Amino acid sequence: MNKFLKIIFFAIFIKPLVFLGLGLNIRGRNNLPLKGPAIIAATHNSHLDTMVLMSMYPLSTISRVRPVAAADYFLANRFIAWLSLNIIGIIPLDRSGKTKGADLFKDCHKALDDGHILLIFPEGSRGKPEEMSRLKKGVYYLIKDREDTRVTPVVLHGLGKALPRGEALFVPFNCDVIIDEALDECNSSTDLLDKISASYNNLFQYCITKNSNLE
Amino acid sequence: MINIPTNSLYAMSGVIGLLLIATAIRLFLGWKKPNTDYTELRQRINSWWIMIAILFAVLVINQTTAMIFFGFLSFLALKEFLSIVPMRLSDRSVIFWAYLAIPIQYYWVSQGWYGMFIIFIPVYMFLFLPLRMVLVGETKGFIKAVGTIHWALMLTVFCISHIAYLLVLPEKNQAAGPIGLVLFLLFMTQFNDVSQYVWGKMLGKHKIIPKVSPNKTWEGFLGGLGTVTLCCGLVAPLLTPLSFAQGLIAGLLISSSGFIGDVVISSVKRDLQIKDSGHLIPGHGGILDRLDSLTFTSPLFFHFIYYLIY
């Protein structure tokens, strides 16, 4: 991965876009894990989610923040693949089911061993704008044998308005980034998913761009 | 070398003096009562330093910089407003056009094209936005969406751009220069917020509008009104073309309309059940929390002097 290009790309393009074009209402900033190995489990409604989470990190740390992303989507086109692998620094994940067992998470484990911070979207895909989808169990199988890695739940809201799935027009909106404390150890996949979704439900109440209760 | 007209330079020094006093009081309080948490006060004052530094810098550099700055302020305020009010996803493209109105409006301002400045948003954008919305074709929630977007544009772009127009008015008080009017309006509006708060804290008993803002009292309102009216009378001849008596009327106008702007934005937040409109300015909240009074004082003060003097 090209560390230098990544820093330049975030400094002149992504960070200004996120902080001026969007604008973040951040809560719980101190909970953001600055050192790896760590996992951030965030809600997912837009491609901007990854950019926002990565922009929260100082440029010196940005190359150690690695989004885990679907190989079938991000490696499908040559240009996107080059950008995703070399500039964003994604860890591709095979969703087809062909890769089995230990091989599936090999790259994730290697990154965690190197002290990287993994961004994972347990909903799996972006889904409908500003709506939650069912959580997937993958995160649990990734961390169950790792004692050094904890999961930090993060709720993002408002990005589905700025750039929803399938839209090309970017429209500026402020968005909420609410970060919870890292979760305690979990003994089963359902336990972990219950804890993550309980945390999400709790965090959503701090979103100031969310008014579904009034609509 | 940058040339600041004498009276404006005095005004800026005065503001910096006041901030130094506020900082000193804060440090004294922290030293006197080490166990009390003054985090919010500290954040508030520190944010004031940053806001004042940016404002003075853009006003001093040149007019173009000031135009871009006020345009950017409108952009931040509009974005914040449209982010907290419920919007339909189908309105994204309409909102995109609302943003485009900002550079156009500030272009009219920078050219000093008064006629266009005054009708562009209330007439042309007013008619264009519903047309764009019809082209999208979503009729459910149409009335509410049209109203919300246009109101947002009026408050955050049309009203705020009146501050910038003060800079292109012909110079009538050479000792203050064009920035004198802007300093006068911004300082008196913010000073009004502070004095109404302080008078309310000291004497406040009778609530004015308990349903909207339980902390607003008649004592605070009238105390602020008296203080700001008197200050405006005294300062107006230095920074503006207004006389002492005209300055008093400007003070009444700024103080009472500032109060209204404040409670109007409070009502918006209360409707949405949120406390702050954003987290942009530590200790203050969002940009709208700071611009709330200005959305009302700017056009009213502008048209008052425009009618009297220009």
Coordinates of C-alpha atoms in Angstrom, one line a residue:
Chain A
M1 CA 0.0 0.0 0.0
N2 CA 1.2 3.4 -0.9
K3 CA 1.4 5.3 2.4
F4 CA 2.5 8.6 1.0
L5 CA -0.3 8.7 -1.7
K6 CA -2.8 7.8 0.9
I7 CA -1.8 10.7 3.2
I8 CA -1.8 13.2 0.2
F9 CA -5.2 11.9 -1.0
F10 CA -6.8 12.3 2.4
A11 CA -5.1 15.7 3.2
I12 CA -6.1 17.5 0.0
F13 CA -9.3 15.6 -1.1
I14 CA -11.1 13.5 1.5
K15 CA -10.6 15.5 4.7
P16 CA -11.8 18.9 3.1
L17 CA -14.8 17.0 1.6
V18 CA -15.7 15.5 5.0
F19 CA -15.2 18.5 7.2
L20 CA -16.3 21.3 4.8
G21 CA -18.6 19.6 2.3
L22 CA -20.2 17.5 5.0
G23 CA -19.6 18.6 8.6
L24 CA -19.6 16.2 11.5
N25 CA -21.5 16.3 14.8
I26 CA -19.2 14.1 16.8
R27 CA -20.0 12.6 20.2
G28 CA -17.8 10.3 22.2
R29 CA -14.6 11.2 20.3
N30 CA -12.5 9.9 23.2
N31 CA -13.8 6.5 22.7
L32 CA -12.3 6.2 19.2
P33 CA -9.5 3.6 19.4
L34 CA -6.3 5.4 18.2
K35 CA -4.1 2.3 18.5
G36 CA -4.6 -1.1 17.0
P37 CA -5.4 -3.9 17.1
A38 CA -9.0 -2.7 17.3
I39 CA -12.2 -3.1 15.4
I40 CA -14.8 -0.4 14.7
A41 CA -18.2 -1.8 13.9
A42 CA -20.2 1.0 12.2
T43 CA -23.6 1.4 10.7
H44 CA -23.6 1.6 6.9
N45 CA -25.7 3.7 4.6
S46 CA -23.3 5.3 2.1
H47 CA -19.8 5.0 0.6
L48 CA -19.1 8.2 2.6
D49 CA -19.2 6.2 5.9
T50 CA -15.7 4.8 5.3
M51 CA -14.4 8.3 4.3
V52 CA -15.9 9.9 7.4
L53 CA -14.5 7.3 9.8
M54 CA -11.0 7.5 8.3
S55 CA -11.0 11.3 8.3
M56 CA -11.5 11.2 12.1
Y57 CA -7.9 9.9 12.3
P58 CA -4.8 12.1 12.2
L59 CA -2.9 11.9 8.9
S60 CA -0.1 10.1 10.7
T61 CA -2.4 7.2 11.7
I62 CA -4.5 7.1 8.5
S63 CA -2.5 4.4 6.8
R64 CA -3.2 2.0 9.7
V65 CA -7.0 2.4 9.4
R66 CA -8.2 -0.4 7.1
P67 CA -11.8 -0.8 5.9
V68 CA -12.9 -4.4 5.4
A69 CA -14.8 -4.4 2.1
A70 CA -16.5 -6.7 -0.3
A71 CA -14.1 -8.2 -2.8
D72 CA -16.8 -8.8 -5.4
Y73 CA -17.8 -5.1 -5.4
F74 CA -14.5 -3.2 -4.9
L75 CA -12.3 -5.4 -7.0
A76 CA -14.7 -5.7 -9.9
N77 CA -13.3 -2.8 -11.9
R78 CA -9.6 -2.2 -12.5
F79 CA -9.5 1.5 -11.5
I80 CA -11.7 1.1 -8.4
A81 CA -9.6 -1.9 -7.4
W82 CA -6.4 0.1 -7.7
L83 CA -7.9 3.0 -5.7
S84 CA -9.4 0.7 -3.0
L85 CA -6.2 -1.3 -2.5
N86 CA -3.5 1.3 -2.9
I87 CA -5.1 4.5 -1.7
I88 CA -7.9 3.6 0.7
G89 CA -6.1 0.5 1.8
I90 CA -9.1 -1.9 2.0
I91 CA -8.9 -5.5 3.1
P92 CA -10.9 -7.4 0.5
L93 CA -13.3 -9.9 1.9
D94 CA -14.7 -12.8 -0.2
R95 CA -18.5 -12.8 0.1
S96 CA -19.1 -15.6 -2.4
G97 CA -18.6 -18.4 0.2
K98 CA -15.8 -20.1 -1.9
T99 CA -13.0 -19.2 0.6
K100 CA -13.4 -21.4 3.7
G101 CA -12.5 -21.3 7.3
A102 CA -9.2 -19.7 8.4
D103 CA -8.4 -18.4 4.9
L104 CA -11.3 -16.1 4.9
F105 CA -10.0 -13.8 7.6
K106 CA -6.3 -14.3 6.9
D107 CA -5.7 -10.8 5.8
C108 CA -7.8 -9.3 8.6
H109 CA -5.7 -11.2 11.2
K110 CA -2.5 -10.1 9.6
A111 CA -3.6 -6.5 9.8
L112 CA -4.7 -6.8 13.4
D113 CA -1.3 -8.5 14.2
D114 CA 0.4 -5.4 12.7
G115 CA -1.6 -3.2 15.0
H116 CA -4.1 -1.9 12.4
I117 CA -7.6 -0.6 13.1
L118 CA -10.2 -2.4 11.1
L119 CA -13.5 -0.8 10.0
I120 CA -16.3 -3.3 9.7
F121 CA -19.9 -2.7 8.7
P122 CA -21.8 -5.6 10.3
E123 CA -24.9 -4.8 8.2
G124 CA -22.9 -6.1 5.3
S125 CA -24.3 -3.7 2.7
R126 CA -25.5 -0.1 2.6
G127 CA -29.2 -1.0 2.3
K128 CA -31.9 1.6 2.0
P129 CA -31.0 5.2 2.9
E130 CA -31.1 5.8 6.7
E131 CA -32.4 2.3 7.5
M132 CA -30.8 -0.4 9.5
S133 CA -30.4 -3.9 8.0
R134 CA -29.9 -7.1 9.9
L135 CA -26.5 -7.5 11.5
K136 CA -24.1 -10.3 10.2
K137 CA -22.1 -12.6 12.4
G138 CA -18.7 -12.4 10.7
V139 CA -17.2 -10.0 13.3
Y140 CA -17.6 -12.6 16.0
Y141 CA -15.7 -15.3 14.1
L142 CA -13.0 -12.8 13.5
I143 CA -12.4 -11.8 17.1
K144 CA -13.4 -15.0 19.0
D145 CA -9.8 -16.3 19.2
R146 CA -8.2 -12.9 19.7
E147 CA -7.8 -11.6 23.2
D148 CA -6.1 -8.4 22.2
T149 CA -8.9 -7.0 20.0
R150 CA -12.1 -5.2 21.2
V151 CA -15.0 -3.9 19.2
T152 CA -16.1 -0.3 19.3
P153 CA -19.6 0.4 18.0
V154 CA -20.1 3.6 16.0
V155 CA -23.4 5.0 14.7
L156 CA -23.3 7.2 11.6
H157 CA -26.4 9.2 10.6
G158 CA -27.2 11.6 7.8
L159 CA -24.7 10.3 5.2
G160 CA -27.5 8.4 3.4
K161 CA -28.9 11.8 2.6
A162 CA -25.6 13.3 1.3
L163 CA -24.9 10.3 -1.0
P164 CA -27.4 7.5 -0.9
R165 CA -26.9 4.2 -2.6
G166 CA -27.2 4.4 -6.4
E167 CA -27.0 8.2 -6.6
A168 CA -24.2 10.2 -8.2
L169 CA -25.2 13.7 -7.0
F170 CA -23.4 14.6 -3.8
V171 CA -25.5 17.1 -1.7
P172 CA -23.9 18.6 1.5
F173 CA -25.5 17.7 4.8
N174 CA -24.2 17.6 8.4
C175 CA -24.0 14.1 9.8
D176 CA -23.8 12.5 13.2
V177 CA -20.9 10.4 14.3
I178 CA -21.6 8.8 17.7
I179 CA -18.9 6.6 19.2
D180 CA -19.6 4.1 22.1
E181 CA -17.1 2.6 24.5
A182 CA -15.4 -0.6 23.4
L183 CA -17.5 -3.7 24.1
D184 CA -16.6 -6.3 26.7
E185 CA -15.7 -9.7 25.6
C186 CA -18.5 -11.8 24.2
N187 CA -19.0 -15.6 24.4
S188 CA -21.2 -16.2 21.4
S189 CA -22.1 -14.6 18.1
T190 CA -25.6 -13.8 19.2
D191 CA -24.2 -12.2 22.4
L192 CA -22.0 -10.0 20.3
L193 CA -24.7 -9.0 17.9
D194 CA -27.1 -8.3 20.7
K195 CA -24.5 -6.0 22.3
I196 CA -23.8 -4.2 19.1
S197 CA -27.5 -3.6 18.3
A198 CA -28.2 -2.5 21.9
S199 CA -25.3 -0.1 21.6
Y200 CA -26.6 1.2 18.2
N201 CA -30.1 1.7 19.6
N202 CA -28.6 3.6 22.5
L203 CA -26.4 5.8 20.3
F204 CA -29.2 6.7 17.9
Q205 CA -30.9 8.8 20.5
Y206 CA -27.9 11.2 20.4
C207 CA -28.3 11.8 16.7
I208 CA -29.4 15.4 16.0
T209 CA -30.0 14.8 12.3
K210 CA -32.4 12.0 13.0
N211 CA -36.0 13.0 13.3
S212 CA -37.9 9.8 12.3
N213 CA -39.9 10.1 15.5
L214 CA -41.5 13.3 14.2
E215 CA -42.1 12.2 10.6
Chain B
M1 CA 0.6 47.7 5.0
I2 CA -3.1 47.0 5.8
N3 CA -5.0 50.2 6.4
I4 CA -7.7 50.0 9.1
P5 CA -9.8 53.2 9.5
T6 CA -9.1 54.7 13.0
N7 CA -12.5 54.2 14.6
S8 CA -12.8 50.6 13.4
L9 CA -9.4 50.0 14.8
Y10 CA -10.5 51.3 18.2
A11 CA -13.6 49.2 18.0
M12 CA -11.6 46.0 17.3
S13 CA -9.2 46.9 20.1
G14 CA -12.2 47.4 22.4
V15 CA -13.6 43.9 21.5
I16 CA -10.2 42.3 22.1
G17 CA -10.0 44.2 25.5
L18 CA -13.4 42.8 26.5
L19 CA -12.3 39.3 25.6
L20 CA -9.1 39.7 27.6
I21 CA -11.2 40.8 30.6
A22 CA -13.5 37.7 30.1
T23 CA -10.5 35.5 29.9
A24 CA -9.0 37.0 33.1
I25 CA -12.3 36.6 35.0
R26 CA -12.4 33.0 33.8
L27 CA -8.9 32.3 35.0
F28 CA -9.6 34.1 38.3
L29 CA -12.8 32.0 38.9
G30 CA -10.8 28.8 38.1
W31 CA -8.2 29.8 40.6
K32 CA -10.7 30.9 43.3
K33 CA -12.9 27.8 43.0
P34 CA -10.7 25.0 41.8
N35 CA -13.4 22.4 42.3
T36 CA -16.0 23.9 40.1
D37 CA -16.1 22.8 36.5
Y38 CA -15.7 25.7 34.1
T39 CA -15.2 23.6 31.0
E40 CA -18.1 25.2 29.1
L41 CA -17.2 28.7 30.1
R42 CA -13.6 28.0 28.9
Q43 CA -14.7 26.5 25.6
R44 CA -17.1 29.4 25.1
I45 CA -14.5 32.1 25.6
N46 CA -11.8 30.2 23.6
S47 CA -14.3 29.8 20.7
W48 CA -15.0 33.6 20.9
W49 CA -11.2 34.2 20.5
I50 CA -11.2 32.0 17.4
M51 CA -14.4 33.5 15.9
I52 CA -13.1 37.1 16.5
A53 CA -9.7 36.3 15.1
I54 CA -11.2 34.9 11.9
L55 CA -13.8 37.7 11.6
F56 CA -11.3 40.5 12.1
A57 CA -8.8 38.9 9.7
V58 CA -11.3 38.6 6.8
L59 CA -12.7 42.1 7.4
V60 CA -9.2 43.6 7.3
I61 CA -7.7 41.7 4.3
N62 CA -10.1 42.9 1.6
Q63 CA -13.7 43.0 0.5
T64 CA -13.5 39.8 -1.6
T65 CA -12.3 37.8 1.3
A66 CA -15.1 39.2 3.4
M67 CA -17.7 38.2 0.7
I68 CA -16.4 34.7 0.5
F69 CA -16.4 34.5 4.3
F70 CA -20.0 35.6 4.7
G71 CA -21.0 33.3 1.8
F72 CA -19.3 30.4 3.5
L73 CA -21.1 31.3 6.8
S74 CA -24.5 31.2 4.9
F75 CA -23.5 27.8 3.4
L76 CA -22.7 26.4 6.9
A77 CA -25.9 27.7 8.3
L78 CA -28.1 26.4 5.5
K79 CA -26.4 23.0 5.6
E80 CA -27.0 22.9 9.4
F81 CA -30.6 23.9 9.0
L82 CA -31.4 21.4 6.3
S83 CA -29.6 18.6 8.2
I84 CA -31.7 19.0 11.4
V85 CA -35.2 19.5 9.8
P86 CA -36.8 16.4 8.3
M87 CA -36.4 16.4 4.5
R88 CA -37.6 13.9 1.9
L89 CA -34.8 12.1 0.0
S90 CA -36.4 13.2 -3.3
D91 CA -35.7 16.8 -2.4
R92 CA -31.9 16.3 -2.7
S93 CA -31.7 17.8 -6.1
V94 CA -33.9 20.8 -5.0
I95 CA -31.6 21.3 -2.1
F96 CA -28.6 21.2 -4.4
W97 CA -30.1 24.2 -6.2
A98 CA -30.7 26.0 -3.0
Y99 CA -27.0 25.7 -2.2
L100 CA -26.2 27.1 -5.7
A101 CA -28.2 30.2 -4.8
I102 CA -25.4 31.2 -2.3
P103 CA -22.6 32.1 -4.6
I104 CA -25.1 33.8 -6.9
Q105 CA -26.6 35.9 -4.1
Y106 CA -23.1 37.0 -2.9
Y107 CA -22.1 37.8 -6.4
W108 CA -25.0 40.4 -6.6
V109 CA -23.8 41.7 -3.2
S110 CA -20.2 42.0 -4.3
Q111 CA -21.3 43.9 -7.4
G112 CA -23.5 46.2 -5.3
W113 CA -26.5 45.4 -7.5
Y114 CA -29.1 46.3 -5.0
G115 CA -32.2 45.4 -7.0
M116 CA -31.0 41.9 -7.8
F117 CA -29.7 41.4 -4.3
I118 CA -33.1 42.2 -2.8
I119 CA -35.3 40.1 -5.1
F120 CA -33.2 37.2 -6.2
I121 CA -34.2 34.9 -3.3
P122 CA -37.6 36.3 -2.4
V123 CA -38.8 36.2 -6.0
Y124 CA -36.6 34.2 -8.4
M125 CA -35.6 31.3 -6.0
F126 CA -39.1 31.4 -4.5
L127 CA -40.5 30.6 -7.9
F128 CA -37.8 28.4 -9.1
L129 CA -37.6 25.9 -6.2
P130 CA -41.2 24.6 -6.5
L131 CA -40.7 24.3 -10.3
R132 CA -37.6 22.1 -9.7
M133 CA -39.6 20.1 -7.2
V134 CA -42.5 19.6 -9.6
L135 CA -39.9 18.2 -12.1
V136 CA -38.9 15.6 -9.5
G137 CA -42.6 14.7 -9.3
E138 CA -43.0 13.6 -5.6
T139 CA -46.2 15.2 -4.4
K140 CA -46.5 13.6 -1.0
G141 CA -45.2 16.2 1.5
F142 CA -44.8 18.8 -1.3
I143 CA -46.2 21.8 0.6
K144 CA -44.1 21.2 3.7
A145 CA -40.9 20.6 1.7
V146 CA -41.3 23.8 -0.4
G147 CA -42.0 25.9 2.7
T148 CA -39.1 24.4 4.6
I149 CA -36.4 24.9 1.9
H150 CA -37.5 28.4 1.1
W151 CA -37.7 29.5 4.7
A152 CA -34.2 28.0 5.3
L153 CA -32.9 30.0 2.3
M154 CA -34.4 33.2 3.5
L155 CA -33.0 32.9 7.0
T156 CA -29.5 31.7 6.3
V157 CA -28.7 33.2 2.9
F158 CA -31.0 36.2 2.2
C159 CA -30.9 37.6 5.8
I160 CA -27.2 36.9 6.5
S161 CA -26.2 38.4 3.1
H162 CA -27.4 41.8 4.4
I163 CA -24.3 41.9 6.6
A164 CA -22.1 41.6 3.5
Y165 CA -24.1 44.3 1.7
L166 CA -23.2 46.7 4.5
L167 CA -19.6 46.5 3.1
V168 CA -20.5 47.8 -0.4
L169 CA -22.7 50.7 0.7
P170 CA -21.1 54.1 -0.2
E171 CA -18.8 55.3 2.5
K172 CA -20.5 58.0 4.7
N173 CA -18.3 57.8 7.8
Q174 CA -14.7 57.9 6.7
A175 CA -13.3 57.5 10.2
A176 CA -14.9 54.1 10.4
G177 CA -14.9 52.9 6.8
P178 CA -17.2 50.2 5.4
I179 CA -16.3 47.7 8.1
G180 CA -17.5 50.0 10.8
L181 CA -21.1 49.2 10.1
V182 CA -20.4 45.4 10.1
L183 CA -18.5 45.7 13.4
F184 CA -21.4 47.8 14.9
L185 CA -24.1 45.3 13.9
L186 CA -22.2 42.1 14.8
F187 CA -21.0 43.5 18.1
M188 CA -24.3 45.0 19.2
T189 CA -26.2 41.8 18.3
Q190 CA -23.9 39.5 20.2
F191 CA -23.6 42.1 23.1
N192 CA -27.4 42.1 23.3
D193 CA -27.4 38.3 23.7
V194 CA -24.9 38.5 26.5
S195 CA -26.6 41.5 28.3
Q196 CA -30.0 39.9 28.1
Y197 CA -28.5 36.7 29.6
V198 CA -26.7 38.6 32.4
W199 CA -29.7 40.8 33.3
G200 CA -31.9 37.7 33.3
K201 CA -29.4 35.9 35.6
M202 CA -29.3 38.8 38.0
L203 CA -32.9 39.9 38.2
G204 CA -34.9 37.4 36.1
K205 CA -38.4 36.5 37.5
H206 CA -41.2 37.0 35.1
K207 CA -41.0 34.6 32.1
I208 CA -41.8 36.0 28.7
I209 CA -42.5 32.8 26.7
P210 CA -42.2 29.8 29.0
K211 CA -43.3 27.4 26.3
V212 CA -40.4 28.3 24.0
S213 CA -37.6 29.3 26.2
P214 CA -38.0 29.0 30.0
N215 CA -34.9 31.0 30.7
K216 CA -36.1 34.2 28.9
T217 CA -37.5 36.8 31.3
W218 CA -38.9 40.3 31.1
E219 CA -36.1 41.5 33.4
G220 CA -33.5 40.1 31.1
F221 CA -35.1 41.4 27.9
L222 CA -35.7 44.9 29.3
G223 CA -32.3 45.1 31.0
G224 CA -30.6 44.1 27.7
L225 CA -32.8 46.5 25.8
G226 CA -31.8 49.4 28.0
T227 CA -28.1 48.5 28.0
V228 CA -27.8 47.9 24.2
T229 CA -29.9 51.0 23.3
L230 CA -27.7 53.2 25.3
C231 CA -24.5 51.6 24.0
C232 CA -25.8 51.9 20.4
G233 CA -26.5 55.6 20.9
L234 CA -23.0 56.2 22.2
V235 CA -21.1 54.1 19.7
A236 CA -23.2 54.8 16.5
P237 CA -21.7 58.2 15.7
L238 CA -18.2 56.6 15.8
L239 CA -18.8 53.5 13.7
T240 CA -21.8 54.5 11.5
P241 CA -23.2 57.5 9.8
L242 CA -26.0 57.6 12.4
S243 CA -26.4 60.4 15.0
F244 CA -26.8 59.7 18.7
A245 CA -30.6 59.8 18.5
Q246 CA -30.7 57.6 15.4
G247 CA -28.3 55.3 17.2
L248 CA -30.7 54.9 20.1
I249 CA -33.5 53.8 17.7
A250 CA -31.0 51.4 16.0
G251 CA -30.3 50.0 19.5
L252 CA -34.0 49.4 20.2
L253 CA -34.3 47.7 16.8
I254 CA -31.3 45.5 17.3
S255 CA -32.1 44.5 20.8
S256 CA -35.8 43.6 20.3
S257 CA -35.3 41.9 16.9
G258 CA -32.2 40.0 18.2
F259 CA -34.4 38.6 21.0
I260 CA -37.0 37.5 18.3
G261 CA -34.3 35.8 16.2
D262 CA -33.1 33.9 19.2
V263 CA -36.5 32.6 20.2
V264 CA -37.4 31.7 16.6
I265 CA -34.4 29.4 16.3
S266 CA -35.1 28.1 19.8
S267 CA -38.6 27.2 18.6
V268 CA -37.2 25.3 15.6
K269 CA -34.9 23.3 18.0
R270 CA -37.7 22.7 20.4
D271 CA -39.9 21.4 17.6
L272 CA -37.2 18.9 16.7
Q273 CA -36.5 18.1 20.3
I274 CA -32.8 18.9 20.1
K275 CA -30.7 21.2 22.3
D276 CA -28.0 22.4 19.8
S277 CA -28.3 22.7 16.0
G278 CA -24.8 21.3 15.6
H279 CA -21.4 20.7 17.2
L280 CA -19.3 23.1 15.1
I281 CA -18.4 25.7 17.8
P282 CA -17.2 24.2 21.1
G283 CA -19.2 25.7 24.0
H284 CA -21.7 27.4 21.7
G285 CA -23.3 24.5 19.7
G286 CA -23.8 24.9 16.0
I287 CA -23.4 27.8 13.7
L288 CA -27.2 28.5 13.8
D289 CA -27.0 28.8 17.6
R290 CA -24.6 31.7 17.0
L291 CA -26.3 33.3 14.0
D292 CA -29.8 33.0 15.4
S293 CA -30.2 36.7 16.5
L294 CA -28.3 37.9 13.4
T295 CA -30.9 36.4 11.0
F296 CA -33.3 39.1 12.4
T297 CA -31.1 42.0 13.3
S298 CA -29.2 42.1 9.9
P299 CA -32.0 42.8 7.5
L300 CA -33.8 45.1 10.0
F301 CA -30.7 47.2 10.8
F302 CA -29.7 47.3 7.2
H303 CA -33.1 48.6 6.0
F304 CA -33.2 51.1 8.9
I305 CA -29.9 52.8 7.8
Y306 CA -30.6 52.3 4.1
Y307 CA -33.9 54.2 4.5
L308 CA -32.3 57.0 6.7
I309 CA -29.0 57.5 5.1
Y310 CA -28.6 56.0 1.6

